[in-house]
Short mmCIF file of C-alpha atoms in Angstrom, two decimals:
data_model
loop_
_atom_site.label_atom_id
_atom_site.label_comp_id
_atom_site.label_asym_id
_atom_site.label_seq_id
_atom_site.Cartn_x
_atom_site.Cartn_y
_atom_site.Cartn_z
CA UNK A 13 -81.98 49.62 -57.97
CA UNK A 14 -82.20 47.86 -61.21
CA UNK A 15 -82.44 49.21 -65.63
CA UNK A 16 -83.72 47.36 -68.19
CA UNK A 17 -80.75 45.74 -69.58
CA UNK A 18 -79.41 46.21 -73.75
CA UNK A 19 -79.90 43.49 -75.91
CA UNK A 20 -76.38 41.50 -76.94
CA UNK A 21 -75.36 38.63 -78.63
CA UNK A 22 -74.30 36.86 -75.37
CA UNK A 23 -75.27 36.99 -71.27
CA UNK A 24 -76.22 40.79 -70.90
CA UNK A 25 -75.04 44.09 -68.42
CA UNK A 26 -77.54 45.78 -65.92
CA UNK A 27 -77.03 48.98 -64.32
CA UNK A 28 -78.16 48.85 -60.68
CA UNK A 29 -77.43 50.87 -57.70
CA UNK A 30 -75.55 49.49 -54.56
CA UNK A 31 -77.18 50.15 -51.20
CA UNK A 32 -75.45 54.17 -50.85
CA UNK A 33 -76.01 55.41 -53.74
CA UNK A 34 -72.85 54.31 -56.13
CA UNK A 35 -74.14 52.86 -59.92
CA UNK A 36 -72.12 49.97 -60.71
CA UNK A 37 -72.16 47.30 -63.91
CA UNK A 38 -73.82 43.56 -63.56
CA UNK A 39 -72.54 41.39 -66.99
CA UNK A 40 -73.60 37.60 -66.63
CA UNK A 41 -74.66 35.13 -69.26
CA UNK A 42 -76.05 31.96 -68.26
CA UNK A 43 -73.98 28.89 -67.70
CA UNK A 44 -73.16 26.20 -69.48
CA UNK A 45 -75.68 23.14 -69.84
CA UNK A 46 -72.14 20.58 -69.71
CA UNK A 47 -71.19 22.37 -66.97
CA UNK A 48 -74.14 20.63 -64.36
CA UNK A 49 -73.60 16.72 -65.12
CA UNK A 50 -69.49 17.85 -64.06
CA UNK A 51 -70.29 20.73 -61.25
CA UNK A 52 -73.46 19.97 -59.01
CA UNK A 53 -74.89 22.93 -57.05
CA UNK A 54 -73.45 25.33 -60.41
CA UNK A 55 -75.64 28.44 -60.29
CA UNK A 56 -77.49 28.75 -63.08
CA UNK A 57 -75.97 31.93 -64.35
CA UNK A 58 -72.78 33.66 -63.90
CA UNK A 59 -72.40 36.71 -62.51
CA UNK A 60 -69.22 40.13 -62.67
CA UNK A 61 -69.44 43.41 -61.08
CA UNK A 62 -68.29 45.36 -62.44
CA UNK A 63 -67.49 49.98 -63.02
CA UNK A 64 -67.41 50.55 -66.51
CA UNK A 65 -69.95 48.86 -69.17
CA UNK A 66 -66.92 49.20 -71.24
CA UNK A 67 -65.36 46.06 -68.98
CA UNK A 68 -68.65 44.26 -68.11
CA UNK A 69 -68.61 43.51 -72.51
CA UNK A 70 -65.17 42.78 -72.15
CA UNK A 71 -65.77 40.83 -70.06
CA UNK A 72 -68.80 38.86 -71.53
CA UNK A 73 -66.91 38.88 -74.71
CA UNK A 74 -63.67 36.53 -72.59
CA UNK A 75 -66.80 34.59 -71.49
CA UNK A 76 -68.02 33.29 -74.71
CA UNK A 77 -64.54 32.74 -75.66
CA UNK A 78 -63.39 30.26 -73.32
CA UNK A 79 -66.91 28.39 -73.63
CA UNK A 80 -66.41 28.27 -77.56
CA UNK A 81 -62.70 27.23 -77.32
CA UNK A 82 -63.82 24.34 -74.49
CA UNK A 83 -61.31 25.97 -71.85
CA UNK A 84 -64.83 26.76 -69.70
CA UNK A 85 -64.27 26.38 -65.93
CA UNK A 86 -67.02 28.46 -62.98
CA UNK A 87 -65.92 31.69 -62.36
CA UNK A 88 -65.13 30.31 -58.66
CA UNK A 89 -62.62 27.86 -59.47
CA UNK A 90 -60.56 30.33 -61.05
CA UNK A 91 -60.80 32.07 -58.99
CA UNK A 92 -59.35 29.71 -56.55
CA UNK A 93 -56.98 28.55 -58.76
CA UNK A 94 -55.55 32.52 -58.70
CA UNK A 95 -55.10 32.21 -55.42
CA UNK A 96 -53.61 30.03 -55.36
CA UNK A 97 -51.04 30.80 -57.33
CA UNK A 98 -50.38 34.94 -55.99
CA UNK A 99 -51.23 34.82 -53.06
CA UNK A 100 -47.71 34.73 -51.05
CA UNK A 101 -46.91 34.42 -47.23
CA UNK A 102 -46.91 37.50 -46.14
CA UNK A 103 -50.79 37.88 -47.16
CA UNK A 104 -51.26 34.35 -44.70
CA UNK A 105 -49.81 33.41 -41.82
CA UNK A 106 -50.16 37.07 -40.49
CA UNK A 107 -53.57 36.09 -40.44
CA UNK A 108 -53.32 32.95 -39.75
CA UNK A 109 -51.17 33.64 -36.96
CA UNK A 110 -54.78 35.70 -35.72
CA UNK A 111 -57.16 33.77 -36.34
CA UNK A 112 -56.69 30.12 -35.53
CA UNK A 113 -57.95 28.32 -33.01
CA UNK A 114 -56.81 25.87 -30.39
CA UNK A 115 -57.79 21.89 -31.33
CA UNK A 116 -60.98 22.56 -28.90
CA UNK A 117 -62.00 25.07 -30.66
CA UNK A 118 -61.49 28.18 -27.91
CA UNK A 119 -59.83 31.32 -28.95
CA UNK A 120 -55.53 31.32 -28.59
CA UNK A 121 -54.62 32.49 -26.02
CA UNK A 122 -52.83 36.04 -26.06
CA UNK A 123 -49.00 35.51 -25.17
CA UNK A 124 -49.69 32.85 -28.16
CA UNK A 125 -50.73 35.36 -30.50
CA UNK A 126 -47.39 37.33 -29.22
CA UNK A 127 -44.76 35.54 -30.02
CA UNK A 128 -45.82 34.16 -33.01
CA UNK A 129 -46.24 37.31 -34.44
CA UNK A 130 -42.14 38.21 -32.77
CA UNK A 131 -41.78 34.57 -35.05
CA UNK A 132 -43.07 36.28 -37.63
CA UNK A 133 -41.81 39.37 -37.78
CA UNK A 134 -38.36 38.49 -36.82
CA UNK A 135 -37.63 35.45 -39.18
CA UNK A 136 -40.46 34.30 -41.61
CA UNK A 137 -41.66 37.21 -43.15
CA UNK A 138 -37.74 38.44 -43.17
CA UNK A 139 -37.31 35.77 -45.59
CA UNK A 140 -40.99 34.42 -46.82
CA UNK A 141 -43.08 36.78 -47.19
CA UNK A 142 -43.13 38.24 -50.68
CA UNK A 143 -42.70 34.45 -50.97
CA UNK A 144 -45.31 32.76 -53.79
CA UNK A 145 -46.60 29.88 -51.34
CA UNK A 146 -46.76 27.64 -53.63
CA UNK A 147 -42.73 28.52 -54.44
CA UNK A 148 -41.90 27.24 -50.67
CA UNK A 149 -40.32 24.21 -51.06
CA UNK A 150 -38.81 22.01 -48.53
CA UNK A 151 -35.11 23.01 -50.43
CA UNK A 152 -36.32 26.60 -49.52
CA UNK A 153 -37.56 25.02 -46.06
CA UNK A 154 -33.92 24.11 -45.79
CA UNK A 155 -31.66 27.07 -47.94
CA UNK A 156 -33.50 28.93 -44.97
CA UNK A 157 -32.61 26.61 -41.72
CA UNK A 158 -28.68 26.68 -43.00
CA UNK A 159 -28.69 31.05 -42.09
CA UNK A 160 -28.59 29.71 -38.26
CA UNK A 161 -26.43 28.71 -35.90
CA UNK A 162 -26.79 24.37 -35.20
CA UNK A 163 -28.97 24.11 -31.93
CA UNK A 164 -30.66 26.96 -32.14
CA UNK A 165 -33.74 27.68 -30.36
CA UNK A 166 -35.06 30.81 -32.33
CA UNK A 167 -34.82 28.10 -36.00
CA UNK A 168 -36.68 25.80 -34.23
CA UNK A 169 -38.70 28.19 -32.36
CA UNK A 170 -39.52 29.27 -35.66
CA UNK A 171 -39.66 26.01 -37.96
CA UNK A 172 -42.59 24.69 -35.47
CA UNK A 173 -44.25 27.55 -36.22
CA UNK A 174 -44.14 27.66 -40.29
CA UNK A 175 -45.41 23.58 -40.57
CA UNK A 176 -48.16 23.89 -38.76
CA UNK A 177 -48.74 27.17 -40.91
CA UNK A 178 -48.01 24.84 -44.07
CA UNK A 179 -50.63 22.39 -43.26
CA UNK A 180 -53.64 24.18 -42.86
CA UNK A 181 -52.32 26.03 -46.36
CA UNK A 182 -52.32 22.66 -47.92
CA UNK A 183 -55.19 21.23 -45.93
CA UNK A 184 -57.94 24.05 -45.64
CA UNK A 185 -60.16 24.56 -48.04
CA UNK A 186 -60.96 27.27 -49.99
CA UNK A 187 -63.62 27.04 -51.95
CA UNK A 188 -66.50 23.92 -52.06
CA UNK A 189 -64.23 22.38 -54.39
CA UNK A 190 -62.47 21.36 -51.71
CA UNK A 191 -59.65 23.48 -53.17
CA UNK A 192 -56.56 24.07 -50.56
CA UNK A 193 -53.46 27.09 -52.00
CA UNK A 194 -51.00 24.60 -51.99
CA UNK A 195 -50.49 20.62 -52.80
CA UNK A 196 -48.79 19.76 -50.16
CA UNK A 197 -46.74 20.67 -46.50
CA UNK A 198 -43.82 21.66 -47.70
CA UNK A 199 -41.94 20.93 -44.28
CA UNK A 200 -40.91 17.65 -44.26
CA UNK A 201 -37.59 17.96 -42.40
CA UNK A 202 -37.96 16.83 -38.49
CA UNK A 203 -36.19 18.92 -36.19
CA UNK A 204 -35.40 18.17 -32.04
CA UNK A 205 -35.77 20.97 -29.14
CA UNK A 206 -32.71 21.55 -29.39
CA UNK A 207 -30.94 21.79 -25.40
CA UNK A 208 -31.72 24.30 -23.42
CA UNK A 209 -29.18 27.12 -22.05
CA UNK A 210 -29.72 27.51 -19.05
CA UNK A 211 -29.28 25.15 -16.83
CA UNK A 212 -31.37 24.44 -13.65
CA UNK A 213 -30.71 25.75 -10.62
CA UNK A 214 -30.42 23.74 -7.17
CA UNK A 215 -31.06 26.15 -4.11
CA UNK A 216 -30.64 24.84 -0.80
CA UNK A 217 -33.42 25.75 1.76
CA UNK A 218 -30.17 28.03 3.61
CA UNK A 219 -30.04 29.66 -0.05
CA UNK A 220 -33.17 30.25 -0.83
CA UNK A 221 -33.32 31.86 3.26
CA UNK A 222 -31.00 33.60 1.88
CA UNK A 223 -32.86 35.03 -1.37
CA UNK A 224 -35.89 35.62 1.23
CA UNK A 225 -33.37 38.78 3.38
CA UNK A 226 -31.86 40.12 0.48
CA UNK A 227 -35.18 40.44 -2.40
CA UNK A 228 -38.03 44.06 -1.51
CA UNK A 229 -39.81 43.17 1.73
CA UNK A 230 -43.21 43.31 -0.52
CA UNK A 231 -42.12 40.55 -2.91
CA UNK A 232 -39.56 38.45 -0.67
CA UNK A 233 -42.37 35.78 0.59
CA UNK A 234 -42.69 35.21 -3.66
CA UNK A 235 -38.96 32.61 -2.95
CA UNK A 236 -40.77 30.52 -0.75
CA UNK A 237 -44.12 30.15 -2.77
CA UNK A 238 -42.39 29.73 -5.89
CA UNK A 239 -38.97 27.62 -4.36
CA UNK A 240 -40.99 25.54 -1.79
CA UNK A 241 -44.76 25.73 -2.97
CA UNK A 242 -43.56 25.08 -7.46
CA UNK A 243 -45.67 27.88 -8.63
CA UNK A 244 -46.04 29.52 -11.52
CA UNK A 245 -44.06 33.25 -11.42
CA UNK A 246 -46.39 34.04 -13.57
CA UNK A 247 -49.42 32.41 -10.69
CA UNK A 248 -47.16 33.51 -7.85
CA UNK A 249 -48.37 37.57 -9.17
CA UNK A 250 -51.77 36.22 -10.56
CA UNK A 251 -53.18 35.82 -6.57
CA UNK A 252 -55.53 37.78 -4.50
CA UNK A 253 -56.34 38.19 -1.17
CA UNK A 254 -59.30 35.55 -1.65
CA UNK A 255 -56.94 33.04 -3.08
CA UNK A 256 -55.06 32.89 0.55
CA UNK A 257 -57.47 31.06 2.72
CA UNK A 258 -55.37 31.39 6.15
CA UNK A 259 -57.63 28.80 8.21
CA UNK A 260 -57.45 26.23 6.09
CA UNK A 261 -53.65 26.38 5.57
CA UNK A 262 -54.42 26.67 1.69
CA UNK A 263 -54.04 28.74 -2.29
CA UNK A 264 -56.73 28.55 -4.32
CA UNK A 265 -54.63 28.48 -7.98
CA UNK A 266 -57.03 29.96 -11.00
CA UNK A 267 -56.01 32.65 -12.88
CA UNK A 268 -51.30 33.44 -13.95
CA UNK A 269 -50.75 37.31 -16.23
CA UNK A 270 -50.40 36.94 -19.58
CA UNK A 271 -49.25 39.73 -21.34
CA UNK A 272 -51.67 41.27 -24.15
CA UNK A 273 -52.55 44.14 -26.35
CA UNK A 274 -54.50 46.52 -25.31
CA UNK A 275 -56.70 48.78 -28.12
CA UNK A 276 -53.73 51.29 -28.89
CA UNK A 277 -52.09 48.18 -29.51
CA UNK A 278 -49.56 48.19 -26.20
CA UNK A 279 -48.94 45.89 -24.59
CA UNK A 280 -50.93 45.42 -21.17
CA UNK A 281 -50.52 41.89 -19.08
CA UNK A 282 -54.12 40.82 -17.95
CA UNK A 283 -55.09 37.82 -15.69
CA UNK A 284 -56.83 35.16 -17.52
CA UNK A 285 -57.39 31.03 -17.18
CA UNK A 286 -53.38 28.77 -16.30
CA UNK A 287 -51.98 27.35 -18.30
CA UNK A 288 -53.05 23.67 -17.97
CA UNK A 289 -57.24 23.01 -16.94
CA UNK A 290 -55.08 20.86 -14.42
CA UNK A 291 -52.91 24.00 -13.33
CA UNK A 292 -56.86 24.60 -11.49
CA UNK A 293 -55.03 23.69 -7.99
CA UNK A 294 -55.49 23.97 -4.08
CA UNK A 295 -51.84 23.74 -2.98
CA UNK A 296 -51.64 23.23 0.88
CA UNK A 297 -49.83 26.20 2.79
CA UNK A 298 -46.57 24.61 5.69
CA UNK A 299 -47.45 25.24 8.71
CA UNK A 300 -43.45 26.52 8.63
CA UNK A 301 -45.10 29.76 6.27
CA UNK A 302 -47.75 30.49 7.68
CA UNK A 303 -46.44 33.38 9.51
CA UNK A 304 -44.97 34.50 7.64
CA UNK A 305 -48.20 34.59 4.80
CA UNK A 306 -49.46 36.21 7.42
CA UNK A 307 -47.48 39.21 8.12
CA UNK A 308 -47.29 40.03 4.07
CA UNK A 309 -50.39 39.90 3.80
CA UNK A 310 -51.57 42.35 6.65
CA UNK A 311 -48.44 45.13 5.95
CA UNK A 312 -48.40 44.78 1.80
CA UNK A 313 -52.03 43.95 0.65
CA UNK A 314 -54.69 45.88 -0.07
CA UNK A 315 -57.96 45.10 2.33
CA UNK A 316 -60.50 44.23 -0.46
CA UNK A 317 -60.71 40.33 -1.21
CA UNK A 318 -59.24 41.15 -5.37
CA UNK A 319 -56.46 42.64 -4.32
CA UNK A 320 -53.51 42.14 -5.69
CA UNK A 321 -50.69 40.50 -3.25
CA UNK A 322 -48.29 41.46 -5.16
CA UNK A 323 -48.12 45.09 -7.08
CA UNK A 324 -46.58 47.33 -9.03
CA UNK A 325 -45.89 50.96 -8.94
CA UNK A 326 -49.73 52.48 -7.78
CA UNK A 327 -50.37 49.59 -5.31
CA UNK A 328 -52.79 49.00 -6.77
CA UNK A 329 -51.75 46.58 -10.44
CA UNK A 330 -50.54 43.86 -10.18
CA UNK A 331 -46.55 44.16 -10.70
CA UNK A 332 -45.00 42.60 -14.74
CA UNK A 333 -43.04 40.20 -15.10
CA UNK A 334 -40.18 42.07 -15.46
CA UNK A 335 -39.99 44.19 -12.86
CA UNK A 336 -40.47 40.63 -10.98
CA UNK A 337 -36.83 39.69 -12.67
CA UNK A 338 -35.23 42.89 -12.38
CA UNK A 339 -35.90 42.65 -8.02
CA UNK A 340 -34.24 39.18 -8.43
CA UNK A 341 -31.73 39.76 -10.32
CA UNK A 342 -30.16 42.10 -7.77
CA UNK A 343 -30.91 40.23 -5.03
CA UNK A 344 -29.51 36.43 -6.58
CA UNK A 345 -25.86 38.78 -7.04
CA UNK A 346 -25.42 38.94 -3.81
CA UNK A 347 -25.95 34.75 -2.60
CA UNK A 348 -23.25 32.76 -4.25
CA UNK A 349 -24.13 29.59 -6.44
CA UNK A 350 -27.48 31.20 -6.92
CA UNK A 351 -26.43 33.55 -9.90
CA UNK A 352 -28.35 32.89 -12.31
CA UNK A 353 -31.49 31.36 -10.27
CA UNK A 354 -34.47 32.12 -11.70
CA UNK A 355 -38.51 32.13 -10.20
CA UNK A 356 -38.44 28.92 -12.91
CA UNK A 357 -35.47 27.02 -10.97
CA UNK A 358 -37.03 27.18 -8.17
CA UNK A 359 -40.84 26.02 -9.20
CA UNK A 360 -38.36 23.05 -10.67
CA UNK A 361 -36.59 22.19 -7.31
CA UNK A 362 -39.54 22.40 -5.87
CA UNK A 363 -41.45 19.44 -7.31
CA UNK A 364 -37.19 17.75 -6.54
CA UNK A 365 -37.19 18.05 -2.87
CA UNK A 366 -40.76 16.74 -2.57
CA UNK A 367 -40.24 14.14 -4.85
CA UNK A 368 -37.41 13.68 -2.47
CA UNK A 369 -39.14 13.54 1.09
CA UNK A 370 -41.99 10.82 -0.54
CA UNK A 371 -44.91 12.53 -3.38
CA UNK A 372 -45.95 10.01 -4.96
CA UNK A 373 -46.05 10.85 -8.86
CA UNK A 374 -50.10 11.20 -8.93
CA UNK A 375 -48.86 14.13 -5.94
CA UNK A 376 -46.37 16.12 -8.70
CA UNK A 377 -48.49 16.33 -10.92
CA UNK A 378 -50.81 18.36 -8.97
CA UNK A 379 -49.12 19.52 -7.24
CA UNK A 380 -47.26 21.50 -9.78
CA UNK A 381 -50.70 20.89 -11.86
CA UNK A 382 -49.60 18.81 -15.07
CA UNK A 383 -51.64 18.49 -17.12
CA UNK A 384 -50.36 14.71 -17.85
CA UNK A 385 -50.96 12.18 -15.58
CA UNK A 386 -48.67 9.07 -17.01
CA UNK A 387 -48.29 6.81 -14.63
CA UNK A 388 -51.66 7.98 -11.93
CA UNK A 389 -53.40 4.00 -10.39
CA UNK A 390 -57.10 4.69 -8.93
CA UNK A 391 -54.47 3.86 -4.52
CA UNK A 392 -53.28 7.06 -5.04
CA UNK A 393 -55.92 8.94 -6.63
CA UNK A 394 -57.80 8.04 -3.74
CA UNK A 395 -55.10 9.34 -0.48
CA UNK A 396 -54.60 11.71 -2.11
CA UNK A 397 -54.96 14.91 0.36
CA UNK A 398 -53.28 12.39 2.66
CA UNK A 399 -50.85 11.69 1.28
CA UNK A 400 -50.44 15.47 0.27
CA UNK A 401 -50.25 16.14 3.63
CA UNK A 402 -47.86 13.62 4.28
CA UNK A 403 -45.71 15.34 1.99
CA UNK A 404 -45.98 19.16 3.54
CA UNK A 405 -45.77 17.94 6.84
CA UNK A 406 -42.46 16.60 6.03
CA UNK A 407 -41.43 19.74 3.75
CA UNK A 408 -42.57 21.88 6.55
CA UNK A 409 -39.93 20.16 9.31
CA UNK A 410 -37.22 20.77 6.47
CA UNK A 411 -38.56 24.55 6.26
CA UNK A 412 -39.33 24.74 10.04
CA UNK A 413 -35.98 23.85 10.37
CA UNK A 414 -33.76 26.55 8.10
CA UNK A 415 -36.08 29.52 9.43
CA UNK A 416 -35.22 29.47 12.91
CA UNK A 417 -31.59 27.45 12.93
CA UNK A 418 -30.37 30.53 10.86
CA UNK A 419 -30.37 29.16 6.83
CA UNK A 420 -28.82 26.79 7.69
CA UNK A 421 -29.65 22.97 5.56
CA UNK A 422 -30.68 19.44 7.29
CA UNK A 423 -27.18 18.20 7.02
CA UNK A 424 -28.35 14.89 7.47
CA UNK A 425 -31.40 14.41 5.30
CA UNK A 426 -29.30 12.72 2.29
CA UNK A 427 -27.29 10.95 4.44
CA UNK A 428 -30.79 9.61 6.79
CA UNK A 429 -32.51 8.35 3.56
CA UNK A 430 -29.59 6.79 2.31
CA UNK A 431 -29.53 4.87 5.12
CA UNK A 432 -32.70 4.24 6.00
CA UNK A 433 -33.20 2.78 2.23
CA UNK A 434 -29.96 0.66 2.21
CA UNK A 435 -30.47 -0.91 5.57
CA UNK A 436 -34.01 -3.28 4.16
CA UNK A 437 -32.74 -6.93 3.84
CA UNK A 438 -32.74 -8.73 0.44
CA UNK A 439 -36.45 -10.56 1.26
CA UNK A 440 -38.23 -10.85 -2.03
CA UNK A 441 -39.81 -7.17 -3.64
CA UNK A 442 -43.68 -6.78 -1.89
CA UNK A 443 -46.09 -4.34 -4.12
CA UNK A 444 -45.52 -0.33 -3.05
CA UNK A 445 -48.86 0.43 -1.15
CA UNK A 446 -50.89 2.70 -1.90
CA UNK A 447 -50.66 5.79 -1.37
CA UNK A 448 -47.00 5.70 -0.22
CA UNK A 449 -45.58 7.63 -3.26
CA UNK A 450 -44.13 3.75 -4.56
CA UNK A 451 -41.63 3.23 -2.40
CA UNK A 452 -40.82 -0.72 -1.80
CA UNK A 453 -39.44 -1.98 0.95
CA UNK A 454 -37.90 -4.96 0.44
CA UNK A 455 -33.66 -4.75 -1.35
CA UNK A 456 -34.66 -4.26 -4.97
CA UNK A 457 -30.66 -3.77 -6.62
CA UNK A 458 -31.38 -0.10 -6.46
CA UNK A 459 -27.91 0.33 -5.32
CA UNK A 460 -26.39 -0.83 -8.05
CA UNK A 461 -28.92 0.24 -10.23
CA UNK A 462 -28.15 4.03 -8.95
CA UNK A 463 -24.50 3.53 -9.00
CA UNK A 464 -25.00 2.84 -12.79
CA UNK A 465 -27.60 4.98 -13.34
CA UNK A 466 -25.52 8.57 -11.94
CA UNK A 467 -22.84 8.82 -14.12
CA UNK A 468 -24.34 7.86 -16.63
CA UNK A 469 -25.68 11.34 -19.11
CA UNK A 470 -28.95 12.97 -17.96
CA UNK A 471 -31.11 10.88 -20.98
CA UNK A 472 -29.61 8.11 -20.94
CA UNK A 473 -31.05 8.38 -16.95
CA UNK A 474 -33.76 9.34 -17.81
CA UNK A 475 -35.17 6.42 -20.46
CA UNK A 476 -33.27 3.86 -18.04
CA UNK A 477 -35.99 5.40 -14.94
CA UNK A 478 -39.28 5.74 -17.07
CA UNK A 479 -38.76 2.36 -17.90
CA UNK A 480 -38.97 1.70 -14.33
CA UNK A 481 -42.56 0.87 -12.50
CA UNK A 482 -42.76 4.15 -9.57
CA UNK A 483 -41.41 2.01 -7.33
CA UNK A 484 -38.17 1.33 -7.99
CA UNK A 485 -37.54 4.44 -9.43
CA UNK A 486 -38.14 6.86 -6.64
CA UNK A 487 -36.61 5.13 -4.26
CA UNK A 488 -33.36 5.33 -7.60
CA UNK A 489 -34.14 8.94 -7.57
CA UNK A 490 -33.16 8.62 -4.02
CA UNK A 491 -30.34 7.56 -3.43
CA UNK A 492 -29.15 9.90 -6.29
CA UNK A 493 -26.04 12.74 -5.83
CA UNK A 494 -28.22 15.69 -5.09
CA UNK A 495 -27.72 17.02 -8.02
CA UNK A 496 -27.41 13.87 -10.01
CA UNK A 497 -31.57 13.77 -8.18
CA UNK A 498 -32.80 16.89 -8.56
CA UNK A 499 -31.76 17.40 -12.82
CA UNK A 500 -33.56 14.26 -12.91
CA UNK A 501 -36.17 14.89 -11.58
CA UNK A 502 -36.24 18.51 -13.26
CA UNK A 503 -36.39 16.45 -16.85
CA UNK A 504 -38.64 13.90 -15.93
CA UNK A 505 -40.71 16.98 -15.66
CA UNK A 506 -39.76 18.87 -18.64
CA UNK A 507 -42.66 18.38 -20.88
CA UNK A 508 -45.54 19.62 -18.41
CA UNK A 509 -43.61 22.25 -16.60
#
């Protein structure tokens, strides 16, 4: 309830009570007439609240002096200026991480927030935390980056977070006048992604069989789900009984496991949406894996439709990826050539093997759940189901041979492919038929091209292959030595994995 204001030469101060019964003093004065022309929509009076009446009087006197000297500006504008001049990176960046949304307006994934918090804590806040945003310059950023070794993955990741944070500070308005916290983004340099330290480990079907045999029985199936079908490890650990359709030989991929933070602040894992919209897909099961999957469901999976295929110690909750990796690390140690093998290597290798068996670009993207298909034709889309079954049938034959002969790979596969591809005639190349993966049926000089590609550095080899049409590209890949072929396929799909 307001008390009648005491008369003053300029403005007024009213005593008021808030909803909690606390008394405060509201000072106000008429907005200068000339301000209405330069600040359309400005309110007729300017207000400020104080706990002490003397402070309210002092504020009115200060405002009168600004008006008399011609230096007056609206209160909101001054507040925005003070914020621009005082807010630090340590005040702004954590709030940005917690509240920033994706471009489509959806909330940022919890796993992304966790990674960003770690980058802030370990790399950005120690240097920039106490700095005002306006003091973060290109030179300051260069000095920070100089502390890191060349090709540092940590520096690259931290910079790729710093850049959008500063971009928001430079473009997001903080008042109705459109003012921003900084004038422009100081992150002006371009940084190339450092080369990955981990080189993709290629596992033959024989080695997959050996790894399957050495893994704990309750999670052994993961070896083929990743290494033969190309599933991501998060997708594998999120599988439930209802996601596996044995009768129709298909696995429904509709979720992945992600880290999150529980109510008590501790990290937990949750079953959430997959990496991209295209990651929601159906993956055919080769016939030779059906008995293996059926046995796992019977022995290691609960009876309810929502029961997880791979569980932790309590037999109910899904297994953590870190727990899975511990078992994989132990199992791979005893297999020559797989000492550094990780689950994502299996995904790389599975998609490369599908390409070797004749999968088209469209099918590879569909099987892998990629978000961007750059070379898809309407003919490939129309025949994708039949083409998919054809490729899975060839994979099934390879798996059946591997599983039946103690894990020995098909040593003749590469020589048969080379013989088939090198024995075609020399007539002009004809267009590939729809849905056949783009493989040409005539000689188009791929043998000579492959010889040249085989001795090229990886980045140059990939650049050349990207410029070829799908038929020539697939034929050239088929003629490369297996290690070079898998390495190249991994690079071609790197952005989509």
